[in-house]
Coordinates of C-alpha atoms in Angstrom, one line a residue:
X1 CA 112.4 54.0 88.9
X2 CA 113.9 57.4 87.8
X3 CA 117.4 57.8 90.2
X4 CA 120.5 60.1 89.3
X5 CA 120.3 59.5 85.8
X6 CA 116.8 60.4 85.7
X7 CA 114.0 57.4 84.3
X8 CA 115.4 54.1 82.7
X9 CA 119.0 55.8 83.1
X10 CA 120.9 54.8 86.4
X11 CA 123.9 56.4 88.2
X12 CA 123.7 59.2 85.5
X13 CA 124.7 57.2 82.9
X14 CA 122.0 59.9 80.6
X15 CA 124.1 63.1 81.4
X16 CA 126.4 64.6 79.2
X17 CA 129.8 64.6 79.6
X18 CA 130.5 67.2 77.5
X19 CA 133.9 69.5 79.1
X20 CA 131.9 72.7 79.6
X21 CA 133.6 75.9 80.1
X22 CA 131.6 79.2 81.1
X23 CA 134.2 81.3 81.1
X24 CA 133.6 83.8 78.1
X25 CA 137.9 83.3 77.2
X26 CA 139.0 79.9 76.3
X27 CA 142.6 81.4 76.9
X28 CA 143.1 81.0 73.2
X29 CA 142.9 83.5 70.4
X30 CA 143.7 83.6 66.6
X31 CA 147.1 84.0 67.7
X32 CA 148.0 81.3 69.3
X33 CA 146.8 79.2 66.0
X34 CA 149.7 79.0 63.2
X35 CA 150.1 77.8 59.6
X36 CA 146.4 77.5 59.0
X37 CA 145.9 80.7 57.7
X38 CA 143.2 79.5 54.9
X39 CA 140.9 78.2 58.0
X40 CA 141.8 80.8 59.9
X41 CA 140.5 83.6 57.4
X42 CA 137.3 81.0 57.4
X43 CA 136.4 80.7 61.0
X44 CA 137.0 84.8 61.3
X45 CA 133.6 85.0 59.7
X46 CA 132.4 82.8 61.8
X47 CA 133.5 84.8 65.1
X48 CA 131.4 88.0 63.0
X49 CA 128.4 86.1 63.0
X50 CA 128.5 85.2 67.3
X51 CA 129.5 88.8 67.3
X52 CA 127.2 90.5 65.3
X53 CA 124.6 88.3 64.1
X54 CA 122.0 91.4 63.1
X55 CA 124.8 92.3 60.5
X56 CA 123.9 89.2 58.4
X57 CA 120.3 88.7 59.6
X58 CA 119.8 92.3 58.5
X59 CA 120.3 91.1 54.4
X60 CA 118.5 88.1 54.8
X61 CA 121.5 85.6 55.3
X62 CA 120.9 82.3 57.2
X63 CA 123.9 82.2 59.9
X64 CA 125.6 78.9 59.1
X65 CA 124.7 76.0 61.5
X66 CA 127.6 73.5 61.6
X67 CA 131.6 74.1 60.8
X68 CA 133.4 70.7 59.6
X69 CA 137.1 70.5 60.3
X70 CA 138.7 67.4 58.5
X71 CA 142.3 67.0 58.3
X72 CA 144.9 64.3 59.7
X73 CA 145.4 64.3 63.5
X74 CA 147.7 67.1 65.5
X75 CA 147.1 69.8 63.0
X76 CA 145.6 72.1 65.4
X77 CA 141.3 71.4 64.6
X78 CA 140.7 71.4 68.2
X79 CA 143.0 74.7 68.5
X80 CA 140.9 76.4 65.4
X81 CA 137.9 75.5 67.3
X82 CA 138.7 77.1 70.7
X83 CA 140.7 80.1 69.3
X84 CA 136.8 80.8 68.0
X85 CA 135.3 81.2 71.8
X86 CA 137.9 82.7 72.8
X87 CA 138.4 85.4 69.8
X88 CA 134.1 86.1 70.1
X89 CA 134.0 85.4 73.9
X90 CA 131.9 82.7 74.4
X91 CA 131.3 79.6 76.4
X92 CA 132.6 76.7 75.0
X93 CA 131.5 73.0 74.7
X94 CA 134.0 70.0 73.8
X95 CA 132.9 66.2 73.7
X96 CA 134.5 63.5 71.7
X97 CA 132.1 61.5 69.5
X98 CA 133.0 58.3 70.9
X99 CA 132.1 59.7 74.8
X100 CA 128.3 59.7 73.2
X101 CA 128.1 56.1 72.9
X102 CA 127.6 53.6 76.0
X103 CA 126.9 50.0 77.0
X104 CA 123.3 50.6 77.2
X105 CA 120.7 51.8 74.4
X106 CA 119.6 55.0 74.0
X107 CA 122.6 56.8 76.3
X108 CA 123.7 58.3 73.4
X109 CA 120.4 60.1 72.2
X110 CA 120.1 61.4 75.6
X111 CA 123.5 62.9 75.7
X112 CA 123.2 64.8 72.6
X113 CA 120.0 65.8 73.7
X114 CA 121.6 66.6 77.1
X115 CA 124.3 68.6 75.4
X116 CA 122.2 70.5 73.3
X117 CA 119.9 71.6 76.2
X118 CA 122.7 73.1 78.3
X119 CA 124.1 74.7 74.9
X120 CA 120.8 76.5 74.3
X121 CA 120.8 77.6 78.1
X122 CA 124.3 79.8 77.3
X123 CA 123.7 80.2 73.8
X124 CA 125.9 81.7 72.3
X125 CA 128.2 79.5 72.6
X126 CA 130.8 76.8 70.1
X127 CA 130.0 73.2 70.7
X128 CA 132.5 71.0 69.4
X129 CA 132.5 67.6 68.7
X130 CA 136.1 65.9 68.6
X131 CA 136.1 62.7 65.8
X132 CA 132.6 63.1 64.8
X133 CA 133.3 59.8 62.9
X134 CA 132.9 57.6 66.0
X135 CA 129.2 58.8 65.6
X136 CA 128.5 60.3 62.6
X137 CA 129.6 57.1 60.2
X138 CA 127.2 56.3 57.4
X139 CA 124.3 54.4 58.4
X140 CA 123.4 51.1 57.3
X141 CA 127.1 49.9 58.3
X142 CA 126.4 48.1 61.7
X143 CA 126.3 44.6 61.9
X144 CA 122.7 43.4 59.7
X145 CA 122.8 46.7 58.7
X146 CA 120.5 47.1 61.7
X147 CA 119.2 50.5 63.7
X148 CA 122.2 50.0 66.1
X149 CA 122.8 52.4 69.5
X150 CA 125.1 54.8 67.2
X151 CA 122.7 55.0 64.1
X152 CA 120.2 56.4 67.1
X153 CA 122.8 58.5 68.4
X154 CA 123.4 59.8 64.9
X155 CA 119.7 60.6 64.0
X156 CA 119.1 62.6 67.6
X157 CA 122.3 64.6 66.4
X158 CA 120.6 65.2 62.7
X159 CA 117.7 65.8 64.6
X160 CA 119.2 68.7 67.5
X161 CA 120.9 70.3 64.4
X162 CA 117.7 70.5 62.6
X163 CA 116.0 71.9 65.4
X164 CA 117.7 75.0 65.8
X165 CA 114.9 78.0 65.2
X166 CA 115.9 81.2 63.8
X167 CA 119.5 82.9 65.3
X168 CA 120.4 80.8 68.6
X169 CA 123.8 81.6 68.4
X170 CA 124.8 78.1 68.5
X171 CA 127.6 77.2 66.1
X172 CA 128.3 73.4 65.8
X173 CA 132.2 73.1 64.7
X174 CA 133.0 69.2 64.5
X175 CA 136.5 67.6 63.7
X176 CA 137.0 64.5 61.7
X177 CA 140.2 62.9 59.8
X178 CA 137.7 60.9 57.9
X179 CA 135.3 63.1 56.2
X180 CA 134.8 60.1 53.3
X181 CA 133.1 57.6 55.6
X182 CA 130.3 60.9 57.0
X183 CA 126.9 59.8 56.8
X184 CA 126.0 62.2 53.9
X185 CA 122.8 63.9 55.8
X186 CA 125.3 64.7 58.3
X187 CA 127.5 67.2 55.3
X188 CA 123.8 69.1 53.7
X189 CA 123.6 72.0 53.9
X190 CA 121.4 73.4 56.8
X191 CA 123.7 71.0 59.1
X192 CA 127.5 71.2 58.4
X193 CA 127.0 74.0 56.0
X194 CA 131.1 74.7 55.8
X195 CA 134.2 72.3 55.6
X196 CA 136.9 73.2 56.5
X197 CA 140.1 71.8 55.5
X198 CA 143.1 71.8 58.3
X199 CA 146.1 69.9 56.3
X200 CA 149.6 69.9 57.7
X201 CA 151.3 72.9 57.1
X202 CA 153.6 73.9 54.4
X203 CA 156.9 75.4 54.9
X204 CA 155.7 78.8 56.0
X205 CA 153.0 77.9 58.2
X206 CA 155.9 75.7 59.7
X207 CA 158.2 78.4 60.5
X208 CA 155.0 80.4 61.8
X209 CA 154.4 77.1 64.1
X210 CA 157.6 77.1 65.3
X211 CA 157.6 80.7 66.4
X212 CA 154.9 80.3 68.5
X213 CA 156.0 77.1 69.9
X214 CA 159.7 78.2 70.1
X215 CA 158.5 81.5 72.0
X216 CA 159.6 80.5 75.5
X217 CA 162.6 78.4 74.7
X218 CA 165.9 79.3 74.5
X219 CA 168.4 78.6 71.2
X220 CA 171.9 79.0 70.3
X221 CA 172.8 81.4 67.6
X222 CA 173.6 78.1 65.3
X223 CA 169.7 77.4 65.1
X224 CA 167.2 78.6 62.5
X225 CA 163.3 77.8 62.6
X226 CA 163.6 78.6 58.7
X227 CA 165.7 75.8 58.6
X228 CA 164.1 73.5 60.8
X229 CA 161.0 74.1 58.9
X230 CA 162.1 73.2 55.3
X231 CA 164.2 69.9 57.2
X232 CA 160.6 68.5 58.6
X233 CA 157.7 68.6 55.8
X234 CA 155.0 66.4 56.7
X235 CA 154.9 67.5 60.5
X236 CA 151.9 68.8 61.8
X237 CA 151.8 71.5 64.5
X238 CA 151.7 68.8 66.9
X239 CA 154.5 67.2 65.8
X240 CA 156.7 70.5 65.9
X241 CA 155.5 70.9 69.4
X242 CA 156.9 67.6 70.0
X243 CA 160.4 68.4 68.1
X244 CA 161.4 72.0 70.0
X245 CA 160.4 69.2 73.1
X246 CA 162.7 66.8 72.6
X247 CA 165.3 69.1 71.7
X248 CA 164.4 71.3 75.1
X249 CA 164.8 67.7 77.1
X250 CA 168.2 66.8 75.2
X251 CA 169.7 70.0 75.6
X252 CA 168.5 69.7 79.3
X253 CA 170.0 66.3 80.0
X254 CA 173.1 67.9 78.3
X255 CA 173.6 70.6 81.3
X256 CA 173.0 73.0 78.4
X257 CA 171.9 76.9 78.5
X258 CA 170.1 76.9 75.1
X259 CA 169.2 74.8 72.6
X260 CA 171.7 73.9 70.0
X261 CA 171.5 72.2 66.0
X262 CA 172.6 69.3 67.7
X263 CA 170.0 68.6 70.0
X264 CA 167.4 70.0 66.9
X265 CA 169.6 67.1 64.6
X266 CA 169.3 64.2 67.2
X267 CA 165.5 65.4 67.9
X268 CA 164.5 65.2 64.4
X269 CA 166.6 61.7 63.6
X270 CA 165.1 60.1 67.0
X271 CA 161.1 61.0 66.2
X272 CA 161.7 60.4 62.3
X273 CA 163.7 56.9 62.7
X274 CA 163.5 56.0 66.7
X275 CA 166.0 55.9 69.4
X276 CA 169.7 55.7 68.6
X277 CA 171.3 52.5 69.1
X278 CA 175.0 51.4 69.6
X279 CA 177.3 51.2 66.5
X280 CA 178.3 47.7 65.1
X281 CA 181.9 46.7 65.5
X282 CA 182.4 43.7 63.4
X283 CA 184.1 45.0 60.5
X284 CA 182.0 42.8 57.9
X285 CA 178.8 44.0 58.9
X286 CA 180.0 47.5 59.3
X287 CA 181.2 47.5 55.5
X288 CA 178.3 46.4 54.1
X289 CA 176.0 48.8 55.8
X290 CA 178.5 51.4 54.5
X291 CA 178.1 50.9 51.4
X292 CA 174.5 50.0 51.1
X293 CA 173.8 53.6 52.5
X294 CA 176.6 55.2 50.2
X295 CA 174.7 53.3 47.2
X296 CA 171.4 55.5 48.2
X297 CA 173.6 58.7 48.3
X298 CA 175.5 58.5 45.2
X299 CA 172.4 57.4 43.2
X300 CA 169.9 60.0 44.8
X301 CA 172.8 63.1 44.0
X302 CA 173.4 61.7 40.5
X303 CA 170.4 61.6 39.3
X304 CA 169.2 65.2 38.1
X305 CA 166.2 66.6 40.6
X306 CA 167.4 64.4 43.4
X307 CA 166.7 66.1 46.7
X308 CA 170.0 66.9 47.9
X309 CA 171.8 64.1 50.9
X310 CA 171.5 66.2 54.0
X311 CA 173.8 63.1 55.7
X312 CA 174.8 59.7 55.9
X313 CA 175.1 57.9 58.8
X314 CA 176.3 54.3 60.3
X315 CA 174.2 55.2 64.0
X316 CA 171.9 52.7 63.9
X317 CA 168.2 54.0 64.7
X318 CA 165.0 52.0 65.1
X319 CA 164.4 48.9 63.1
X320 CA 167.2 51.0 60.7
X321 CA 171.6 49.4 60.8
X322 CA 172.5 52.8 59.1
X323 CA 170.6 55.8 57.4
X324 CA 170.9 58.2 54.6
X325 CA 168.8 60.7 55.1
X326 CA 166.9 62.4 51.9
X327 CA 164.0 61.5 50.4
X328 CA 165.3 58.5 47.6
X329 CA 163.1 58.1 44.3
X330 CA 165.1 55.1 43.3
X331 CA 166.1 51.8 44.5
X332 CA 170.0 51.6 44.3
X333 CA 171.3 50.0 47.7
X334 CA 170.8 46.1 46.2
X335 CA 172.9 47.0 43.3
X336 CA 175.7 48.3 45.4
X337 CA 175.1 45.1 47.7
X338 CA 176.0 43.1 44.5
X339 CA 178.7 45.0 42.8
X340 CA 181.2 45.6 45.7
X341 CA 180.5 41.6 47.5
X342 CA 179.3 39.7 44.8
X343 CA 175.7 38.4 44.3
X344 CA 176.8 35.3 47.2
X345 CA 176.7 38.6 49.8
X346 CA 173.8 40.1 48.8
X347 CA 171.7 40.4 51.8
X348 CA 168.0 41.1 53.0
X349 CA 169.0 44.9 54.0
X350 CA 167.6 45.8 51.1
X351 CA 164.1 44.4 51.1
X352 CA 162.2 47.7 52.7
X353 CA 163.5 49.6 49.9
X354 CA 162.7 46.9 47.1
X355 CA 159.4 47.4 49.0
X356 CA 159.0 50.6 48.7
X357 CA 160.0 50.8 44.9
X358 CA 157.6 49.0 43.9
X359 CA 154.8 50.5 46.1
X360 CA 155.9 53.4 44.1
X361 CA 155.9 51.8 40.8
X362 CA 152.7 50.7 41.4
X363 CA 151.2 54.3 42.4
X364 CA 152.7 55.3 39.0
X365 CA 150.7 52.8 37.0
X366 CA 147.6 52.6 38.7
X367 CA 147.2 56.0 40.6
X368 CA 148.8 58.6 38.5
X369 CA 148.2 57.0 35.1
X370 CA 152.1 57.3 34.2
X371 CA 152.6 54.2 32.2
X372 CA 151.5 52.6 28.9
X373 CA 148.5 51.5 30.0
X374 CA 146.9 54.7 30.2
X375 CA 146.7 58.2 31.4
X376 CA 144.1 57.2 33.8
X377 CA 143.7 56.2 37.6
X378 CA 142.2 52.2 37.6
X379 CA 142.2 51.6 41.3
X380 CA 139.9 54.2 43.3
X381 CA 138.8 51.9 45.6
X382 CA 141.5 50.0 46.1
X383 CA 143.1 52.9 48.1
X384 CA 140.3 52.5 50.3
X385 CA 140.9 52.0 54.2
X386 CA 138.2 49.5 53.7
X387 CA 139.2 46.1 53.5
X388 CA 136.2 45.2 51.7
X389 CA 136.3 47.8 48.5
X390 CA 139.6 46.9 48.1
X391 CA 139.4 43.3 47.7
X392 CA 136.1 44.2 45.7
X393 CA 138.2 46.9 43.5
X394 CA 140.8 43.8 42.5
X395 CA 138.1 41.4 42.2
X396 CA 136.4 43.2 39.4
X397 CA 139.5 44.2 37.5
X398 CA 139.9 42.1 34.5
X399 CA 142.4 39.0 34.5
X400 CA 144.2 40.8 31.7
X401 CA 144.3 44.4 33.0
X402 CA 145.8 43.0 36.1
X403 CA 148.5 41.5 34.3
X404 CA 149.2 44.5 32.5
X405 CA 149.3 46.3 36.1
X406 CA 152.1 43.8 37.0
X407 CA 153.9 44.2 33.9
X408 CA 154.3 47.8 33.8
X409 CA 155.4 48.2 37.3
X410 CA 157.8 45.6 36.5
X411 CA 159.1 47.6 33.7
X412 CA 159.5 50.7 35.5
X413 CA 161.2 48.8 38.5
X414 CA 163.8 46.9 35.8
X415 CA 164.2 50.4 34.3
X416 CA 165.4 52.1 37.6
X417 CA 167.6 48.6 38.9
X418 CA 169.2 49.2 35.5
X419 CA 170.0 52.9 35.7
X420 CA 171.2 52.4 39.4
X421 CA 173.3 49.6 38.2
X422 CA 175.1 51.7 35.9
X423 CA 175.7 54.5 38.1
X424 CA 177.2 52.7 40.9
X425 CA 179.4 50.3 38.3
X426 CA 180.4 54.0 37.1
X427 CA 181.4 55.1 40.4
X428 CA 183.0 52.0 42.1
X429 CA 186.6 54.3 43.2
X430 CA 184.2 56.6 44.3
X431 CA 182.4 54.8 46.6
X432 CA 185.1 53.3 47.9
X433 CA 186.9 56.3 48.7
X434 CA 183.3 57.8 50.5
X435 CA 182.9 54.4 52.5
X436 CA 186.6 54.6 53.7
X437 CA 185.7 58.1 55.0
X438 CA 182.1 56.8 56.0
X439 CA 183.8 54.2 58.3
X440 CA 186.6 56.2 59.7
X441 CA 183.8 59.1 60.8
X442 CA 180.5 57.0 61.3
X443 CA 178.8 60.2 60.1
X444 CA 179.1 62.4 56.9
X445 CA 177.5 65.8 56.7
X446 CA 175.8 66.4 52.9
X447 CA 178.2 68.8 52.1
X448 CA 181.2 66.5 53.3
X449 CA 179.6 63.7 51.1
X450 CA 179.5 65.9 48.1
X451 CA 182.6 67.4 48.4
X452 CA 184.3 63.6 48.1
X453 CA 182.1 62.4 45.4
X454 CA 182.7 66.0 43.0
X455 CA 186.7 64.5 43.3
X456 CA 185.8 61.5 41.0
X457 CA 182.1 62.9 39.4
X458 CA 180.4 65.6 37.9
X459 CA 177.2 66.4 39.9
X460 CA 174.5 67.5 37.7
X461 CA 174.2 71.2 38.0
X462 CA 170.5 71.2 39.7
X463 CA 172.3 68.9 42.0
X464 CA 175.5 70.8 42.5
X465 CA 174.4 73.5 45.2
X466 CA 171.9 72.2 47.3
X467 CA 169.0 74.0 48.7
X468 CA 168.3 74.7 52.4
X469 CA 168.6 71.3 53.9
X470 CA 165.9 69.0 53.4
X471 CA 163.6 66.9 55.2
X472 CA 165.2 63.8 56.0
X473 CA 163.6 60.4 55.5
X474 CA 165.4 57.7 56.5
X475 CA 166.0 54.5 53.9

């Protein structure tokens, strides 16, 4: 029998297919990593103990086995975990979990013992394992709950970790965005000793990621990472990556020199709300998207807190007629709709954001306890990815507590329809005057918005002077 592969295993089918370099520089160091500064001060330790083990051995400390990285995609896990080879200079290993598993049974145990053998031939050395999930899921899971291919997988990985003997200088770092579904053998200590937590990046790290990203591009004196990075919370490093991209191909197209705000403006509006579209031309239409949008503006700077409007805009983008970019708390675009056409005009525009005030309503009652019903979260598992624990978490919710749910995100809903109602019935001339201008221009800056509406309105004072522009969320 035998072949390639080696017995029972056919055109190699049994080989790793791990990405193995032997050079002792992975090209990346702690440098090249931004805006993870907490993981970065973590895996320094780790670098000590590939670089001088004897320092720890020496007071009887057990060099940790396994590094866990969890955190949402394009944060920079994979980065983290090279930047450690190449900062203590040795070989590294990278497989995804998924690349384990194959048609046949018992591939997957022979690769992770495949991988481990060459990793104990250069040891030491980093083996990472990309999505660790795709193998490392709690077992039990499979369909019957049987001892499927990736449950064998899975125990041959337990297994290879477990059979490290004394200082091999093999340091396991695996990446997951779904640390909650780990098969908890897999997290003990003695395995995955450490986890690590690689979130997306606050606005600091942001402006750290930008400098190393913006490093070989060229700007105009108009642009500042500072301010790019407070306009674009959320982003992960890879999304940055992706913005100083898009604004480097814009300004190209352009026949520009450098990059300009405007290209970082139309970059962040086309990967935030999609590609620009054309501008609508009957007049109807074009009203009533105006004031829809104006309806989120006026509300959002009127209300005391608000994030400030960085602009409003009738360029259609995406799915999206018109968009007001700042991040809205309240609902107030049907009760424009209403008051300026009458409830006969009211349209379906507004149904996202009816949508998404109640999604948020309902996080208030039932995730952050902020209703009469208690100062207490009541649905755990409803916030489950799994479809099964959710419909298991409403199913064993009483028939009254449910309806108490409904009624209190109803209340707060009513109560924020109401206050909306008020201000835009307050500020009708207003309105009017800012939609004229709206219409004339098809886009007004935050400051040119403000600078109308402080003509007919007092803006609360934490309103009045805005902050650095803000992210922008389109609704």
């Amino acid at each position: 029998m035998g072949g390639p592969g080696g017995p029972g295993f056919p055109l190699g089918f049994g080989q790793s297919k791990a990405k193995f370099q032997m050079e002792p520089n992975t090209g990346v160091t702690f440098d090249d990593v931004a805006g993870v500064d907490e993981a970065k001060q973590d895996f320094m330790e780790v670098v000590e103990f590939l670089k001088k083990p004897e320092r720890f051995t020496a007071v009887g400390a057990r060099i940790p086995k396994g590094v866990l990285l969890v955190g949402p995609p394009g944060t920079g896990k994979t980065l983290l975990a090279k930047a450690i080879a190449g900062e203590a200079g040795v070989p590294f290993f990278s497989i995804s979990g998924s690349e384990f598993v194959e048609m046949f049974v018992g591939v997957g145990a022979s690769r992770v013992r495949d991988l481990f053998k060459k990793a104990k031939e250069n040891a030491p050395c980093i083996v990472f394992v990309d999505e660790i999930d795709a193998v490392g899921r709690q077992r039990g899971t499979g369909i019957g709950g049987g001892n499927d291919e990736r449950e064998q997988t899975l125990n041959q990985l337990l297994t290879e970790m477990d059979g490290f003997e004394g200082n091999t200088g093999i340091i396991v770092v695996a990446a997951t965005n779904r640390a909650d579904i780990l098969d908890s053998a897999l997290l003990r200590p003695g395995r995955f000793d450490r986890q690590v937590s690689v979130d997306v990046p606050d606005v600091r790290g942001r402006t750290e990621i930008l400098k190393v990203h913006g490093s070989n591009k060229k700007f105009d004196a108009d642009v500042s990472l500072e301010v790019i990075a407070m306009r674009t919370p959320g982003f992960s490093g890879a999304d940055l990556a992706n913005l100083l991209n898009e604004a480097a191909i814009l300004a190209g197209r352009r026949g520009r020199t450098g990059i300009s705000s405007k290209e970082i403006d139309d970059s962040i509006d086309r990967i935030v709300a999609g590609m620009e579209g054309t501008v609508m031309t009957d007049g109807k239409s074009k009203s009533l998207v105006a004031y829809h949008e104006v309806g989120h503006a006026v509300c959002g700077t009127l209300t005391p807190g608000h994030d400030p409007v960085q602009k409003v805009t009738l360029v259609p983008r995406g799915q999206a007629r018109g968009l007001t970019w700042f991040i809205p708390m309240d609902d107030p675009t049907l009760i424009s709709e209403e008051i300026i056409f009458g409830d006969s005009e009211v349209t379906t525009g507004a149904a996202g954001d009816l949508q998404q005030i109640t999604g948020l309503a309902k996080q208030m009652v039932v995730t952050f306890g902020m209703s009469d019903i208690g100062p207490w979260s009541l649905m755990d598992a409803a916030q489950s990815g799994d479809v099964i624990m959710r419909m298991m978490a409403r199913n064993s919710m009483s028939e009254k507590l449910a309806l108490d749910i409904d009624s209190a995100v109803k209340q707060l809903s009513d109560k924020a329809y109401e206050i909306a109602l008020q201000q835009v019935r307050d500020n009708r001339v207003a309105m009017d005057k800012i939609v004229e201008v709206l219409l004339e221009k098809e886009t007004l800056s935050g400051d040119e918005f403000r600078a109308i509406l402080s003509e007919f309105t007092e803006i609360p004072v934490e309103n009045r002077v805005p902050p650095t522009p803000q992210a922008a969320v389109p609704v």
